[in-house]
mmCIF file of C-alpha atoms and ligand atoms in Angstrom:
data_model
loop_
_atom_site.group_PDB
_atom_site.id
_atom_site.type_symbol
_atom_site.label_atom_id
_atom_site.label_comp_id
_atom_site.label_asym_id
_atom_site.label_seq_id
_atom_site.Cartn_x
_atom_site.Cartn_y
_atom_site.Cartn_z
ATOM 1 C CA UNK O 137 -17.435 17.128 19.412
ATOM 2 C CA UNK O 138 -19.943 15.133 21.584
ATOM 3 C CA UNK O 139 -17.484 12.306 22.568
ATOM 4 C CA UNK O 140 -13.835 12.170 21.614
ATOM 5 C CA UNK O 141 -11.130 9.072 22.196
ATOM 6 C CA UNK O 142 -7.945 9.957 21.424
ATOM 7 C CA UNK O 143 -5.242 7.167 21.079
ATOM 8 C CA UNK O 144 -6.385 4.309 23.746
ATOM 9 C CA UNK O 145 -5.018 1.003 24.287
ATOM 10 C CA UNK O 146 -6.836 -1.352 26.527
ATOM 11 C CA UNK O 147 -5.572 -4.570 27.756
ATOM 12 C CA UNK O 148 -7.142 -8.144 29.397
ATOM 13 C CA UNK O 149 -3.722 -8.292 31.880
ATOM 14 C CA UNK O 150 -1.470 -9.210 28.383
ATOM 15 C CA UNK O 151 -3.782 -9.496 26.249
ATOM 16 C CA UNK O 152 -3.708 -6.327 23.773
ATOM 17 C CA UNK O 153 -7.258 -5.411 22.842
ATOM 18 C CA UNK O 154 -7.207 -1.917 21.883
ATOM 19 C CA UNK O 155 -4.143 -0.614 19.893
ATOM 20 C CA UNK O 156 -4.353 3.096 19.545
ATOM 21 C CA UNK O 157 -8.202 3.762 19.005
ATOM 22 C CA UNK O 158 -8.720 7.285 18.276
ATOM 23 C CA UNK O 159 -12.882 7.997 17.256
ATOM 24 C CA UNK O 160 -15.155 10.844 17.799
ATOM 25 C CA UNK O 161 -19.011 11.079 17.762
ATOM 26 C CA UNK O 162 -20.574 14.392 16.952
ATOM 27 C CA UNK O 163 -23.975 15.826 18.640
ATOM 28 C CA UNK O 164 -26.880 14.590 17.108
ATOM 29 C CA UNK O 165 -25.073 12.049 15.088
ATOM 30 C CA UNK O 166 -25.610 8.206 14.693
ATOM 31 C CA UNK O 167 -21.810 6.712 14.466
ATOM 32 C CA UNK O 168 -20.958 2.985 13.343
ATOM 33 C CA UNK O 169 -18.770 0.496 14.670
ATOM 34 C CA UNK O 170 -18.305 -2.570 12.551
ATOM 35 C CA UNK O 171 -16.130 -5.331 12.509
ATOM 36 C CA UNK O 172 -15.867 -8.887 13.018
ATOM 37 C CA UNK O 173 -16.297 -11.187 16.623
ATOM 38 C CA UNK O 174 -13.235 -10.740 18.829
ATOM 39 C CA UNK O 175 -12.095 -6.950 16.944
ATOM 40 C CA UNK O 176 -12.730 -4.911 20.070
ATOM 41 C CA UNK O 177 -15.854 -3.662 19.673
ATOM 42 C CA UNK O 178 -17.205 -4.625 22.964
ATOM 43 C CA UNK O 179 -13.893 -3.528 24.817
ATOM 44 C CA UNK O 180 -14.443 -0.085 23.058
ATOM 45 C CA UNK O 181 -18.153 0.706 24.651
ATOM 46 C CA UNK O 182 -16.834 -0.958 28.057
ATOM 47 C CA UNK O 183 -13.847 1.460 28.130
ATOM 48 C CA UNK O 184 -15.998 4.254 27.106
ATOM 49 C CA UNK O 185 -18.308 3.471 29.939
ATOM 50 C CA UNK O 186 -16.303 2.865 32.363
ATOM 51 C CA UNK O 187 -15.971 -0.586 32.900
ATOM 52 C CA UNK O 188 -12.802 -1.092 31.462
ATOM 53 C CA UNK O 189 -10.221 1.916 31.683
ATOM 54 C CA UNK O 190 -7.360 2.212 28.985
ATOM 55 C CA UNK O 191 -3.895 1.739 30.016
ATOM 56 C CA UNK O 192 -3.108 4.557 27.823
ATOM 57 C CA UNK O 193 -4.835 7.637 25.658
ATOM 58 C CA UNK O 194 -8.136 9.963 26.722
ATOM 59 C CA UNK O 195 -11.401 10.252 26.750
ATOM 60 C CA UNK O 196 -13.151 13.366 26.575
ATOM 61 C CA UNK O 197 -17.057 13.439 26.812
ATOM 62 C CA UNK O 198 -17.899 17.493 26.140
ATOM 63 C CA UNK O 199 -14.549 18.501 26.662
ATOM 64 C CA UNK O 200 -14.390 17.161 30.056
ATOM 65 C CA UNK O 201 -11.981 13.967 30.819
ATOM 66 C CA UNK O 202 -13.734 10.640 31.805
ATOM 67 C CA UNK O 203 -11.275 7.904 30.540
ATOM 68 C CA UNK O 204 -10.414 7.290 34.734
ATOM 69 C CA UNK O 205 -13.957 7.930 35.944
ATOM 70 C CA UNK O 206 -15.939 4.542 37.124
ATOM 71 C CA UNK O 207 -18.989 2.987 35.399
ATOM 72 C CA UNK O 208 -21.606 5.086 38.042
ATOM 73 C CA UNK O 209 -19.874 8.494 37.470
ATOM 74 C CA UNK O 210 -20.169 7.590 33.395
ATOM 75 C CA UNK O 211 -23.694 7.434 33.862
ATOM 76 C CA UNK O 212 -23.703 10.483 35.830
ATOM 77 C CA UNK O 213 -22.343 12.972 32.967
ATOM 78 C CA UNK O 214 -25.057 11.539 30.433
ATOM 79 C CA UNK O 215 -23.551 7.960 29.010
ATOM 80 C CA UNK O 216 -25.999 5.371 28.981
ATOM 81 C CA UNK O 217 -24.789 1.658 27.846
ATOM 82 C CA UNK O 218 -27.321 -0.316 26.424
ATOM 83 C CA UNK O 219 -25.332 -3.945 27.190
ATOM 84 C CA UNK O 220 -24.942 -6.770 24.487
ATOM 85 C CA UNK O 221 -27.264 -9.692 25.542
ATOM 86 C CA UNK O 222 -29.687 -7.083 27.409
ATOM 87 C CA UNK O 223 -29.792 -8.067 30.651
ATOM 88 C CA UNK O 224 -32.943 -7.123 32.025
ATOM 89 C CA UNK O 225 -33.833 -7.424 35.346
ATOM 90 C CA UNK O 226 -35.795 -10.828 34.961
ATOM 91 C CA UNK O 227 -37.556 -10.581 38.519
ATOM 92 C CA UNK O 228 -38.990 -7.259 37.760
ATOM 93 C CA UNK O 229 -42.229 -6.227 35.708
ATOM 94 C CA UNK O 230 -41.536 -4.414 32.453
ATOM 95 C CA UNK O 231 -42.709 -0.872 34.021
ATOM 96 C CA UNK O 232 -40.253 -1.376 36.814
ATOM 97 C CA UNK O 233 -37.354 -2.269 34.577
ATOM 98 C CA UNK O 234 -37.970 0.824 32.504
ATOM 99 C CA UNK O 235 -38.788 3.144 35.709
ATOM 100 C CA UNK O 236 -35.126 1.717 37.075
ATOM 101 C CA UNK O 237 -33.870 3.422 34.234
ATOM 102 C CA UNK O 238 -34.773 6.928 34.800
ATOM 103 C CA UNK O 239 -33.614 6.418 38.691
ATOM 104 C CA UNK O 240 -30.729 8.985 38.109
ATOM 105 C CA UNK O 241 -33.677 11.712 37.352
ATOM 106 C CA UNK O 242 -35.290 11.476 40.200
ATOM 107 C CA UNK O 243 -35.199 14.971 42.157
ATOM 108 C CA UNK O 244 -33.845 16.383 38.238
ATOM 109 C CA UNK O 245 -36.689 15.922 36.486
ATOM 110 C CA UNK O 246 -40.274 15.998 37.123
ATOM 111 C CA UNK O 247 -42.960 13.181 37.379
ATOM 112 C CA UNK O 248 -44.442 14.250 34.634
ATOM 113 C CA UNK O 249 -41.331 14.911 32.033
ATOM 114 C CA UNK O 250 -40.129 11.062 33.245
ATOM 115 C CA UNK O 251 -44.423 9.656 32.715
ATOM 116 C CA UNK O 252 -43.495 11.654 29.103
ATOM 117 C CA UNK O 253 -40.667 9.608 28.688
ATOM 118 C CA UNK O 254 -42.457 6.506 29.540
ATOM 119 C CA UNK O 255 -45.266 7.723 26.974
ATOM 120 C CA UNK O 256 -43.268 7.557 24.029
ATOM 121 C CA UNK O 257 -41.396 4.865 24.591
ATOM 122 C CA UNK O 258 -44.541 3.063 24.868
ATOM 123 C CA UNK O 259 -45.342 5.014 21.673
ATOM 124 C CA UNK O 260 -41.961 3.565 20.144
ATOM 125 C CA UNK O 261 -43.010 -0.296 21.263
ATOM 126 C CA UNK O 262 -46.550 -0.682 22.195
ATOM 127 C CA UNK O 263 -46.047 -4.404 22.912
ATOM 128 C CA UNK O 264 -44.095 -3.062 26.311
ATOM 129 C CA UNK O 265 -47.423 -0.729 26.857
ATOM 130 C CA UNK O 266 -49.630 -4.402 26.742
ATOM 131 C CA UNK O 267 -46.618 -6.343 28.603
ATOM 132 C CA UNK O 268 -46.198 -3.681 31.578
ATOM 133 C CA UNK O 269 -47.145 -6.376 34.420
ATOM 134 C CA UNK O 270 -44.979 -9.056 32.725
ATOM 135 C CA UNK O 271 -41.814 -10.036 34.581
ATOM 136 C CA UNK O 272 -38.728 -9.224 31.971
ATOM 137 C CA UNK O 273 -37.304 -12.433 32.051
ATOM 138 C CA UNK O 274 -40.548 -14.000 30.754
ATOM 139 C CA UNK O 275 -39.940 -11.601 27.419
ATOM 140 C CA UNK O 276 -39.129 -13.451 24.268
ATOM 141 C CA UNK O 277 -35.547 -12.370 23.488
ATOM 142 C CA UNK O 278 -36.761 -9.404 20.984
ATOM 143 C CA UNK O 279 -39.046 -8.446 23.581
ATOM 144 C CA UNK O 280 -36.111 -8.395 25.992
ATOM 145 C CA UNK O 281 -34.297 -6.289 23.099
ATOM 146 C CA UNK O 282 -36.810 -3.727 22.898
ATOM 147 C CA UNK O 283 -36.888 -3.606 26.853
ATOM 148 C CA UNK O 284 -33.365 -2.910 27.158
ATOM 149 C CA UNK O 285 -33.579 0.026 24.539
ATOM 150 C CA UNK O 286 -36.461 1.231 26.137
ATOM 151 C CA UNK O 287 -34.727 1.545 29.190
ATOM 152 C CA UNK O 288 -31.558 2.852 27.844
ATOM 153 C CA UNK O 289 -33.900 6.104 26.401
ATOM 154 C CA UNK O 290 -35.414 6.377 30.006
ATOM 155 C CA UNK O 291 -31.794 7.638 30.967
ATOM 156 C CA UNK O 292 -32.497 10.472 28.588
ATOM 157 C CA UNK O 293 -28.878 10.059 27.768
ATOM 158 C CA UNK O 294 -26.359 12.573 26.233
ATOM 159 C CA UNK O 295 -24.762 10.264 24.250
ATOM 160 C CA UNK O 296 -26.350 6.317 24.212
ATOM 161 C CA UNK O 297 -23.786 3.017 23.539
ATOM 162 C CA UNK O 298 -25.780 0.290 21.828
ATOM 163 C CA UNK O 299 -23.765 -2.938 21.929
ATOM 164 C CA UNK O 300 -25.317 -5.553 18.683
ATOM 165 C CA UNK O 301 -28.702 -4.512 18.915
ATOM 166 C CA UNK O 302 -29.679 -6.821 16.112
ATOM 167 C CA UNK O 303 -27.661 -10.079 18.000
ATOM 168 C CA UNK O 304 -30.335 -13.194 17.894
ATOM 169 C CA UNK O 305 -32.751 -10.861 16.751
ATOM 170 C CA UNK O 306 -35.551 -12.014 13.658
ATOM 171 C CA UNK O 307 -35.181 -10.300 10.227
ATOM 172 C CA UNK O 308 -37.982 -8.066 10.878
ATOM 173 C CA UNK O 309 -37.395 -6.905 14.404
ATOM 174 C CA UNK O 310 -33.922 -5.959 13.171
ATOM 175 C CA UNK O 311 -35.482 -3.828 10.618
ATOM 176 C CA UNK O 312 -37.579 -2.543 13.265
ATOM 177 C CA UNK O 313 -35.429 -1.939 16.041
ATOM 178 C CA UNK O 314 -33.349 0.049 13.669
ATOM 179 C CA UNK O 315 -36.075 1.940 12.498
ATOM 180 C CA UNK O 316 -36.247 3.084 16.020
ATOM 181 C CA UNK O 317 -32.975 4.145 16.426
ATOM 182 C CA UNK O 318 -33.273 6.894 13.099
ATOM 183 C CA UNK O 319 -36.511 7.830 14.727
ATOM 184 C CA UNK O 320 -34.584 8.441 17.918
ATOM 185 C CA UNK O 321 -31.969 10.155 16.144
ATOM 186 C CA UNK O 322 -34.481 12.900 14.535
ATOM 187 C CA UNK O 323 -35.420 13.710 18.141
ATOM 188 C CA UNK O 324 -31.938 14.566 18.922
ATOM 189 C CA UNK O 325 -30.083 11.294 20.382
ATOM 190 C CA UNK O 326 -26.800 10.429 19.684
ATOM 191 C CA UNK O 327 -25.619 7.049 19.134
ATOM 192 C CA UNK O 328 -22.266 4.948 18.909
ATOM 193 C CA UNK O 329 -23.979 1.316 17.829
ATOM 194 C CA UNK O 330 -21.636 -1.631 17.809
ATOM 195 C CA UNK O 331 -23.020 -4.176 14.902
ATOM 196 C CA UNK O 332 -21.158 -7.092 13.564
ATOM 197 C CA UNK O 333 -24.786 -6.580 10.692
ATOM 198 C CA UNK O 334 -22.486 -4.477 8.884
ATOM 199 C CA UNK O 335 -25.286 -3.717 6.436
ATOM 200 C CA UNK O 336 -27.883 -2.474 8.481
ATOM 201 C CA UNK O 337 -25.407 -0.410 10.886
ATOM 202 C CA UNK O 338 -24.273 1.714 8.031
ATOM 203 C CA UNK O 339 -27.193 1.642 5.909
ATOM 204 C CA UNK O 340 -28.607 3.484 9.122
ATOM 205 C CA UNK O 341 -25.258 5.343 10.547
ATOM 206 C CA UNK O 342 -24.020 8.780 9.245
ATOM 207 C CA UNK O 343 -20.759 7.707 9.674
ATOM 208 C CA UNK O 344 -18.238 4.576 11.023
ATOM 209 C CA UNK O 345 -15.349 2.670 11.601
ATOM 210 C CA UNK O 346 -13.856 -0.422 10.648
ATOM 211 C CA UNK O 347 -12.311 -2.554 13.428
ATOM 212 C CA UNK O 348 -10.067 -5.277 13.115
ATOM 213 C CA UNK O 349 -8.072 -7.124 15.827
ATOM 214 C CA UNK O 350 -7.840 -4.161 18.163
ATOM 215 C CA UNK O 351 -7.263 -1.740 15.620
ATOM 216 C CA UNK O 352 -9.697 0.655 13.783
ATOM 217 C CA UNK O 353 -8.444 0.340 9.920
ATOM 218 C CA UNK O 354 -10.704 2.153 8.358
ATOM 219 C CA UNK O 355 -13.197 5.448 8.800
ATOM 220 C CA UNK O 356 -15.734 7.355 6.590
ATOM 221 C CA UNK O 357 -19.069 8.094 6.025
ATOM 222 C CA UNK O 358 -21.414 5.533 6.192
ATOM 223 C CA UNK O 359 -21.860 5.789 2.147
ATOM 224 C CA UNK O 360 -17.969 5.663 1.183
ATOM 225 C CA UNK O 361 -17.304 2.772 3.768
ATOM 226 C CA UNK O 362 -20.944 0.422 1.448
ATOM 227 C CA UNK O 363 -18.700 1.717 -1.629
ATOM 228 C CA UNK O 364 -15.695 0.281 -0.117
ATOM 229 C CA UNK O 365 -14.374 -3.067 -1.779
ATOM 230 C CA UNK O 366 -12.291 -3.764 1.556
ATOM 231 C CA UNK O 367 -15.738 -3.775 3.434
ATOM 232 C CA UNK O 368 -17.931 -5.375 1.146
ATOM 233 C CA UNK O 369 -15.704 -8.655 0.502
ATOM 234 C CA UNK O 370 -15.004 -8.750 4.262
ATOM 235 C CA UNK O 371 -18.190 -7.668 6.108
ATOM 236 C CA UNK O 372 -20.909 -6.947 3.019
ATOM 237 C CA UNK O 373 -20.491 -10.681 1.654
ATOM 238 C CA UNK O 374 -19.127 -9.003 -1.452
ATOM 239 C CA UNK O 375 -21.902 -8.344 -2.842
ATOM 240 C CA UNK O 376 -21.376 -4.710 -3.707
ATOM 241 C CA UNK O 377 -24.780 -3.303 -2.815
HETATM 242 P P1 LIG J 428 -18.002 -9.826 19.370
HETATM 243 O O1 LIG J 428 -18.574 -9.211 18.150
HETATM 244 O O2 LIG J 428 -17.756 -11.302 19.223
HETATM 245 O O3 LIG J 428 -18.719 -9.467 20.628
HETATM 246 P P2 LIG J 428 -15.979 -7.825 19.871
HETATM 247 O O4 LIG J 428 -15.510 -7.112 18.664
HETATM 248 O O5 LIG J 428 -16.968 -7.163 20.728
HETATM 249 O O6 LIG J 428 -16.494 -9.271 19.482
HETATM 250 P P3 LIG J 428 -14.372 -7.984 22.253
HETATM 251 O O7 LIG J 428 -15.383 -8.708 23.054
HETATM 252 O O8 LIG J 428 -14.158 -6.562 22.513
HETATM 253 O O9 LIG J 428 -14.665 -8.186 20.701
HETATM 254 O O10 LIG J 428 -12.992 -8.774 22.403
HETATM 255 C C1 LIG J 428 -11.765 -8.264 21.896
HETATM 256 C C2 LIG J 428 -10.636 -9.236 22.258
HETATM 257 O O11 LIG J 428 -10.435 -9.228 23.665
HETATM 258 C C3 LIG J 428 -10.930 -10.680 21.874
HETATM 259 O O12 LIG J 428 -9.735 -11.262 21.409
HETATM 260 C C4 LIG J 428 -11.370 -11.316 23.164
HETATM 261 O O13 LIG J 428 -11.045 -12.683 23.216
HETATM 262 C C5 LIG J 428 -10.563 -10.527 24.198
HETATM 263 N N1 LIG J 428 -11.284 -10.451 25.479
HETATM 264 C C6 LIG J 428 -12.518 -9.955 25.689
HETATM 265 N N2 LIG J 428 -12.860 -10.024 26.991
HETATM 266 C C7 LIG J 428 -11.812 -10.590 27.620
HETATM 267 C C8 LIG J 428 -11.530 -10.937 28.975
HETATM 268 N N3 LIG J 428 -12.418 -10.689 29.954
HETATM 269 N N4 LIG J 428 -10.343 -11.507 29.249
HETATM 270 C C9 LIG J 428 -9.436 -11.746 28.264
HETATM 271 N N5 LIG J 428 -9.637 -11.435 26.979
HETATM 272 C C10 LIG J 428 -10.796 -10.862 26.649
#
């Protein structure tokens, strides 16, 4: 097991916001959270990476406990967040807001295996390839999307936290931008995506979990969870497909 969260309960001072989470991710895997706004979904990836810490429960990333560790030391042992509402660095150029992201591989890895890195992710979205000199907050908001992603991969992460991907994003970049994410999965990435497009996420995912108000109520494989009446009246708009 890649990541593994055993029992945590995370709390806004009284407010209860994670009631006994358990949920593990497997190497190589693409895992599914769903759920609707306000279930937890973002308090899950920020407790995972650091930036909340549960009051209760573990987290063990390859066996080793990080539940305590903060956000920097996260990144450190190979979890890279991918923030809802991207956040770019709007005062930088494209290149430098992806370069920023590979900072941690500096003196690891080589000029060239980062410029490789760079390569295909320019390979992935050309439009960042044309758009290098641009400043990221001039980026139209997929643009911006595709930036942030770009940048997560330039961590070369162990395990990468995607929070709504698909938020304010067109039809077709959706489709695209979750293309992406298979494609990254058949070179070996692992993924825990948050989605509130409960469609896409588990058309995509090889498996996921249902959250509601704090709690995770239900857990499968992406297939069982489409076939699932309780998930397609409350997050499939019932439409059984
Ligand atoms: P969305 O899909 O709308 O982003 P979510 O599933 O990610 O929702 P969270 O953002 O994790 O939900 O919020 C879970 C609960 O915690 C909500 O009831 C929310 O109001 C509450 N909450 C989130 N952040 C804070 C905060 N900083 N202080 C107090 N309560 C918070």
């Amino acid at each position: 097991m890649l990541l593994q969260i055993e029992n945590i309960n995370t709390y806004y001072g009284s407010i209860h916001a994670l009631k006994d989470v358990s949920l593990h991710v497997d190497k190589g895997e693409i895992v599914a959270v769903i759920g609707a706004n306000g279930a937890g979904k973002t308090t899950l990836l920020n407790t995972i990476s650091g930036v909340l810490h549960s009051r209760t429960g573990g987290i063990l990333f390859e066996d080793q406990p990080i539940g305590k560790l903060s956000p920097d030391k996260v990144v450190r042992v190979g979890i890279t967040q991918v923030p809802e509402r991207r956040q770019v660095f709007s005062s930088l150029n494209v290149l430098d807001n992806l370069l920023l992201g590979a900072y941690l591989r500096h003196g690891k890895d080589t000029k060239e295996e980062i410029q490789e890195d760079l390569d295909r992710v320019f390979d992935i979205f050309p439009i960042l390839k044309d758009r290098q000199k641009q400043m990221g907050g001039t980026l139209s908001g997929g643009e911006q999307q595709m930036l942030a992603v770009g940048r997560g991969l330039m961590a070369k992460p162990g395990l990468l936290l995607m929070d709504e991907p698909s938020l304010g994003l067109a039809p077709l970049l959706v489709r695209e931008i979750f293309r992406v994410l298979g494609e990254l999965r058949e070179h070996g990435t692992t993924i825990l995506l948050v989605e509130q497009n409960a469609t896409a996420a588990l058309h995509l995912a090889d498996r996921g979990y249902v959250m509601e108000t704090g709690s995770v109520i239900l857990e499968g494989v992406s297939e069982d969870l489409l076939g699932d009446e309780r998930v397609q009246e409350a997050y499939l708009g019932g439409s059984g497909s």
